[in-house]
Coordinates of C-alpha atoms and ligand atoms in Angstrom, one line a residue:
M1 CA 95.3 6.1 120.5
R2 CA 98.5 6.2 123.4
R3 CA 100.2 7.6 120.2
M4 CA 102.2 10.6 122.6
E5 CA 102.5 8.8 126.1
G6 CA 105.5 10.4 127.8
K7 CA 106.0 13.4 124.6
V8 CA 105.6 17.1 125.2
A9 CA 104.6 18.9 122.4
L10 CA 104.2 23.3 122.2
V11 CA 101.8 24.3 120.1
T12 CA 100.6 27.8 119.3
G13 CA 96.9 30.1 117.8
A14 CA 95.9 27.2 121.2
A15 CA 93.3 29.3 122.1
G16 CA 90.8 28.5 119.1
G17 CA 90.8 26.4 115.3
I18 CA 92.7 24.3 114.5
G19 CA 95.2 25.3 117.5
R20 CA 93.0 23.9 119.9
A21 CA 91.6 20.8 117.9
T22 CA 95.1 20.0 117.3
A23 CA 96.0 21.3 121.7
L24 CA 93.0 18.5 123.0
R25 CA 93.7 15.8 120.0
L26 CA 97.3 15.5 121.5
A27 CA 96.5 15.3 124.7
S28 CA 93.7 12.5 124.4
E29 CA 96.9 10.7 122.7
G30 CA 98.9 10.9 125.7
A31 CA 100.8 14.4 125.3
S32 CA 102.0 17.0 128.3
L33 CA 101.4 20.4 126.5
Y34 CA 103.3 23.7 126.3
L35 CA 99.9 26.0 124.4
V36 CA 100.7 29.9 122.8
D37 CA 98.2 31.6 121.6
L38 CA 97.8 36.1 121.7
A39 CA 93.6 35.6 123.4
D40 CA 94.3 35.1 126.7
E41 CA 90.1 34.3 128.0
A42 CA 90.0 31.2 125.3
L43 CA 93.2 30.0 125.6
A44 CA 92.1 29.4 129.4
E45 CA 88.9 27.4 128.3
T46 CA 91.2 25.2 125.5
V47 CA 94.1 24.3 129.1
A48 CA 91.0 23.5 130.8
L49 CA 89.4 21.5 128.6
A50 CA 93.4 19.7 128.2
E51 CA 93.3 19.9 131.7
K52 CA 90.7 16.9 131.2
E53 CA 91.7 14.7 129.3
G54 CA 94.4 14.5 132.4
A55 CA 97.4 16.3 130.2
Q56 CA 99.7 18.2 132.0
V57 CA 99.9 21.7 130.4
V58 CA 100.1 24.7 130.3
G59 CA 98.9 27.9 129.0
A60 CA 100.8 31.0 127.7
R61 CA 101.3 34.5 126.8
C62 CA 102.9 34.1 123.7
D63 CA 102.9 36.7 119.9
V64 CA 104.8 34.4 117.2
S65 CA 106.0 37.6 116.3
D66 CA 107.9 38.4 119.0
E67 CA 111.5 37.5 118.7
A68 CA 111.8 37.8 122.7
D69 CA 108.5 36.2 123.4
V70 CA 109.5 32.8 121.0
K71 CA 112.1 32.4 122.7
K72 CA 110.9 32.9 125.4
N73 CA 108.3 30.7 125.8
V74 CA 110.8 27.9 123.7
A75 CA 112.8 28.1 127.0
S76 CA 109.9 27.9 129.4
C77 CA 108.2 24.6 127.9
V78 CA 111.9 22.6 128.1
E79 CA 112.4 24.7 131.5
R80 CA 108.7 23.4 132.4
F81 CA 108.4 19.6 130.4
G82 CA 112.3 19.5 130.1
K83 CA 112.5 18.2 126.7
L84 CA 110.2 18.4 123.2
D85 CA 109.1 16.5 121.4
A86 CA 106.3 18.0 118.7
L87 CA 106.5 22.1 117.5
C88 CA 103.2 22.4 115.8
N89 CA 102.7 25.7 114.7
V90 CA 99.3 26.7 113.7
A91 CA 98.8 30.8 114.8
G92 CA 98.5 32.6 111.7
I93 CA 96.2 35.8 110.6
L94 CA 93.7 35.5 107.4
L95 CA 93.9 39.2 105.7
L96 CA 92.4 39.4 102.0
D97 CA 92.1 42.8 100.3
H98 CA 91.5 43.7 96.3
F99 CA 95.0 44.3 95.7
P100 CA 95.8 47.5 95.0
D101 CA 94.5 48.1 98.0
I102 CA 97.0 46.4 100.4
S103 CA 98.7 48.4 102.6
V104 CA 102.0 46.9 102.9
E105 CA 102.2 47.2 106.2
R106 CA 98.9 44.7 106.1
F107 CA 100.9 42.2 103.6
R108 CA 104.2 42.4 106.0
R109 CA 101.8 41.4 109.3
V110 CA 100.7 38.7 107.1
L111 CA 104.5 37.9 106.8
E112 CA 105.2 38.2 110.2
V113 CA 102.9 36.2 112.8
N114 CA 102.6 33.3 109.3
L115 CA 105.6 32.9 108.4
V116 CA 108.6 34.6 110.6
G117 CA 106.7 33.4 113.2
P118 CA 106.9 29.3 112.2
F119 CA 110.7 30.2 111.3
M120 CA 111.5 31.5 114.8
L121 CA 109.4 29.5 116.4
T122 CA 111.1 27.0 114.2
Q123 CA 114.7 28.6 114.6
A124 CA 114.4 28.3 119.1
A125 CA 112.8 25.2 119.0
L126 CA 115.2 23.1 116.4
P127 CA 118.4 22.6 119.3
H128 CA 115.7 21.0 121.3
L129 CA 114.1 18.2 119.0
L130 CA 117.5 17.2 117.1
E131 CA 118.1 15.8 121.7
T132 CA 114.1 13.8 121.1
K133 CA 115.1 13.2 117.6
G134 CA 111.0 15.6 117.7
S135 CA 110.1 16.6 114.5
I136 CA 107.7 20.0 113.4
V137 CA 104.7 20.6 111.6
N138 CA 103.4 23.9 109.9
V139 CA 100.2 24.6 108.7
S140 CA 100.2 26.2 105.3
S141 CA 97.4 26.6 103.6
T142 CA 95.4 25.5 99.9
S143 CA 96.2 28.8 99.1
A144 CA 100.4 28.0 99.1
L145 CA 98.7 26.0 96.4
A146 CA 97.0 26.7 93.8
G147 CA 95.6 31.2 93.4
M148 CA 93.3 32.5 96.0
P149 CA 91.1 35.8 95.1
Y150 CA 92.3 38.7 97.6
G151 CA 94.2 36.7 99.2
A152 CA 98.6 38.5 97.2
A153 CA 99.1 38.6 101.6
Y154 CA 97.9 35.6 102.4
G155 CA 99.4 33.5 100.6
T156 CA 102.4 34.3 99.6
S157 CA 102.9 33.9 103.2
K158 CA 101.6 29.8 103.2
G159 CA 104.2 29.8 100.2
G160 CA 107.3 30.3 102.4
V161 CA 105.3 28.1 104.7
S162 CA 105.6 25.0 102.7
A163 CA 109.0 25.8 100.9
F164 CA 110.2 26.8 104.6
T165 CA 109.5 23.3 105.7
R166 CA 111.1 21.5 102.8
T167 CA 114.5 23.2 103.5
I168 CA 113.9 22.1 107.0
A169 CA 113.2 18.4 106.3
V170 CA 115.8 18.2 104.3
E171 CA 118.4 19.9 106.4
F172 CA 117.1 18.6 110.2
G173 CA 116.1 14.9 108.4
K174 CA 120.0 13.1 109.0
H175 CA 120.5 13.8 112.1
G176 CA 116.7 12.4 113.2
V177 CA 114.2 15.5 113.0
R178 CA 111.5 15.4 111.0
C179 CA 109.6 18.9 108.7
N180 CA 106.4 18.5 107.6
A181 CA 102.6 21.4 106.6
V182 CA 99.5 19.9 106.2
N183 CA 97.3 22.4 103.8
P184 CA 93.9 22.9 105.0
G185 CA 91.2 24.0 103.1
S186 CA 87.8 24.8 104.6
I187 CA 87.4 24.2 107.3
L188 CA 84.9 25.6 110.1
T189 CA 86.4 28.3 111.9
A190 CA 87.3 31.5 113.5
M191 CA 89.3 32.4 110.6
A192 CA 86.9 31.3 107.2
G193 CA 84.2 33.7 108.2
P194 CA 82.4 35.6 105.7
D195 CA 83.5 38.5 107.4
V196 CA 87.5 38.8 106.3
V197 CA 85.9 38.6 102.1
P198 CA 86.6 42.0 101.4
K199 CA 84.2 44.7 100.1
D200 CA 82.8 43.8 96.6
A201 CA 84.6 40.8 96.7
D202 CA 83.4 38.3 93.5
Y203 CA 82.3 35.0 94.6
K204 CA 82.2 33.7 91.8
L205 CA 85.9 33.2 92.0
I206 CA 86.0 32.8 95.6
M207 CA 83.5 29.9 94.8
R208 CA 85.9 27.8 92.5
A209 CA 87.9 26.8 96.3
Q210 CA 85.5 24.5 97.6
P211 CA 85.4 20.8 98.6
L212 CA 83.6 18.8 97.1
D213 CA 81.2 17.2 99.6
E214 CA 81.4 19.2 102.3
P215 CA 83.4 22.1 104.8
R216 CA 84.3 20.4 107.8
P217 CA 85.1 21.0 111.4
P218 CA 88.9 21.4 112.4
E219 CA 89.5 18.3 113.9
V220 CA 89.7 17.0 110.6
V221 CA 93.0 19.0 110.2
A222 CA 94.2 18.1 113.9
A223 CA 94.1 14.2 113.5
V224 CA 96.2 14.6 110.2
I225 CA 98.8 16.4 112.9
A226 CA 98.8 14.8 115.3
M227 CA 100.1 11.0 113.3
L228 CA 102.3 13.4 111.7
V229 CA 103.9 14.1 114.7
S230 CA 103.9 10.5 115.6
E231 CA 106.1 7.7 115.1
D232 CA 102.9 6.6 113.0
G233 CA 105.4 9.8 111.0
V234 CA 108.3 8.1 111.3
H235 CA 109.2 8.0 107.0
I236 CA 107.4 11.2 106.4
N237 CA 109.9 13.9 106.2
G238 CA 109.6 16.9 104.4
E239 CA 105.6 16.9 103.2
E240 CA 102.4 18.1 102.8
I241 CA 99.7 16.3 103.2
R242 CA 96.0 18.4 101.7
V243 CA 93.1 18.2 104.1
D244 CA 90.1 20.0 101.9
G245 CA 87.7 17.2 100.6
G246 CA 89.3 17.1 97.3
T247 CA 89.2 21.3 96.2
L248 CA 92.6 21.1 94.7
A249 CA 92.2 17.5 93.7
Ligands
NAD1 N1 90.0 27.8 108.4 C1 90.1 27.6 107.5 O1 89.7 27.3 106.8 C2 92.5 27.6 106.9 C3 92.9 27.2 106.0 C4 93.5 26.4 105.5 C5 94.5 27.6 106.6 N2 94.2 27.5 108.1 C6 95.3 27.9 108.6 O2 95.2 27.4 110.0 C7 96.0 28.3 110.7 C8 95.0 28.5 112.3 O3 93.3 29.2 111.8 P1 92.4 28.8 112.5 O4 91.3 28.1 110.8 O5 92.3 27.2 113.2 O6 91.8 30.0 112.6 P2 92.1 30.5 113.6 O7 91.5 32.2 113.8 O8 90.3 30.2 114.7 O9 92.8 30.6 115.4 C9 94.2 31.2 115.0 C10 95.2 31.4 115.7 O10 95.8 32.2 115.8 C11 96.1 32.8 117.0 N3 96.6 34.0 116.9 C12 97.2 34.9 115.9 N4 97.8 36.1 115.3 C13 98.3 35.3 116.3 C14 99.6 35.5 117.1 N5 100.5 36.7 117.1 N6 100.5 35.2 118.0 C15 99.7 34.3 118.6 N7 99.2 34.0 118.7 C16 97.8 34.1 117.0 C17 94.4 33.2 117.4 O11 94.3 33.9 117.7 C18 93.9 32.2 116.9 O12 94.0 31.5 117.9 C19 96.8 28.9 110.4 O13 97.8 29.1 110.3 C20 94.9 29.4 109.5 O14 96.4 30.2 108.6 C21 93.4 27.4 108.4

């Protein structure tokens, strides 16, 4: 399938996990890519892998929580490729804490990266997406839909991402720009490692949210993101798609 031939996509969080899988999936479908992350070395690996797929690729360091960085990178994407067709807001952080221990600083940091980041990227990208009638996919989480123990900051940020997605969808759908979200759960990436669980956590609570079959690799999420930004998703707007193996069915 070469659904993204002639299209330009900007993917955040492209150094690993779901962001890298998304970049490689879009590359294999013919997209030109502007890939950003904070992790320079791992990002360079993604760039090399995407180039192997035959894509034109730029990799750039960008902190999605830094407004100047975000504006600069969206501008240089359009300068390099002449347009923007798809924005994939994948970058995110997961900080888990017992609720009484969450510092305001940590709570704010999670919101800055996971929610303010997609807001700033969307605002910077919108003029260009309006020109191409492009689309946005935000990576939310099952924690936006059901309580996640120790995830007051994370769940709140992802709930915001879901609401933000619907707002953009209704405000710009009539102008041809679609905005959707995916809600992954139990995806095998660096983020999902056991070291993020706080000390003395109640594993019974954590085990409430398990897929019906097994955890899956990030490619299963990338496939849905690729569908949503492609012409196959043309009539899908303001939707959230769970990619969680039935955890919340
Ligand atoms: N893995 C899961 O089970 C799961 C479940 C639900 C949602 N998600 C979401 O999927 C997205 C991708 O996560 P992942 O699982 O691939 O984890 P990951 O840790 O492999 O990838 C996250 C990427 O975001 C980058 N990043 C972090 N802060 C950044 C910043 N300020 N600016 C730019 N880049 C930054 C990291 O360097 C990393 O490459 C996240 O938004 C996450 O919340 C993951």
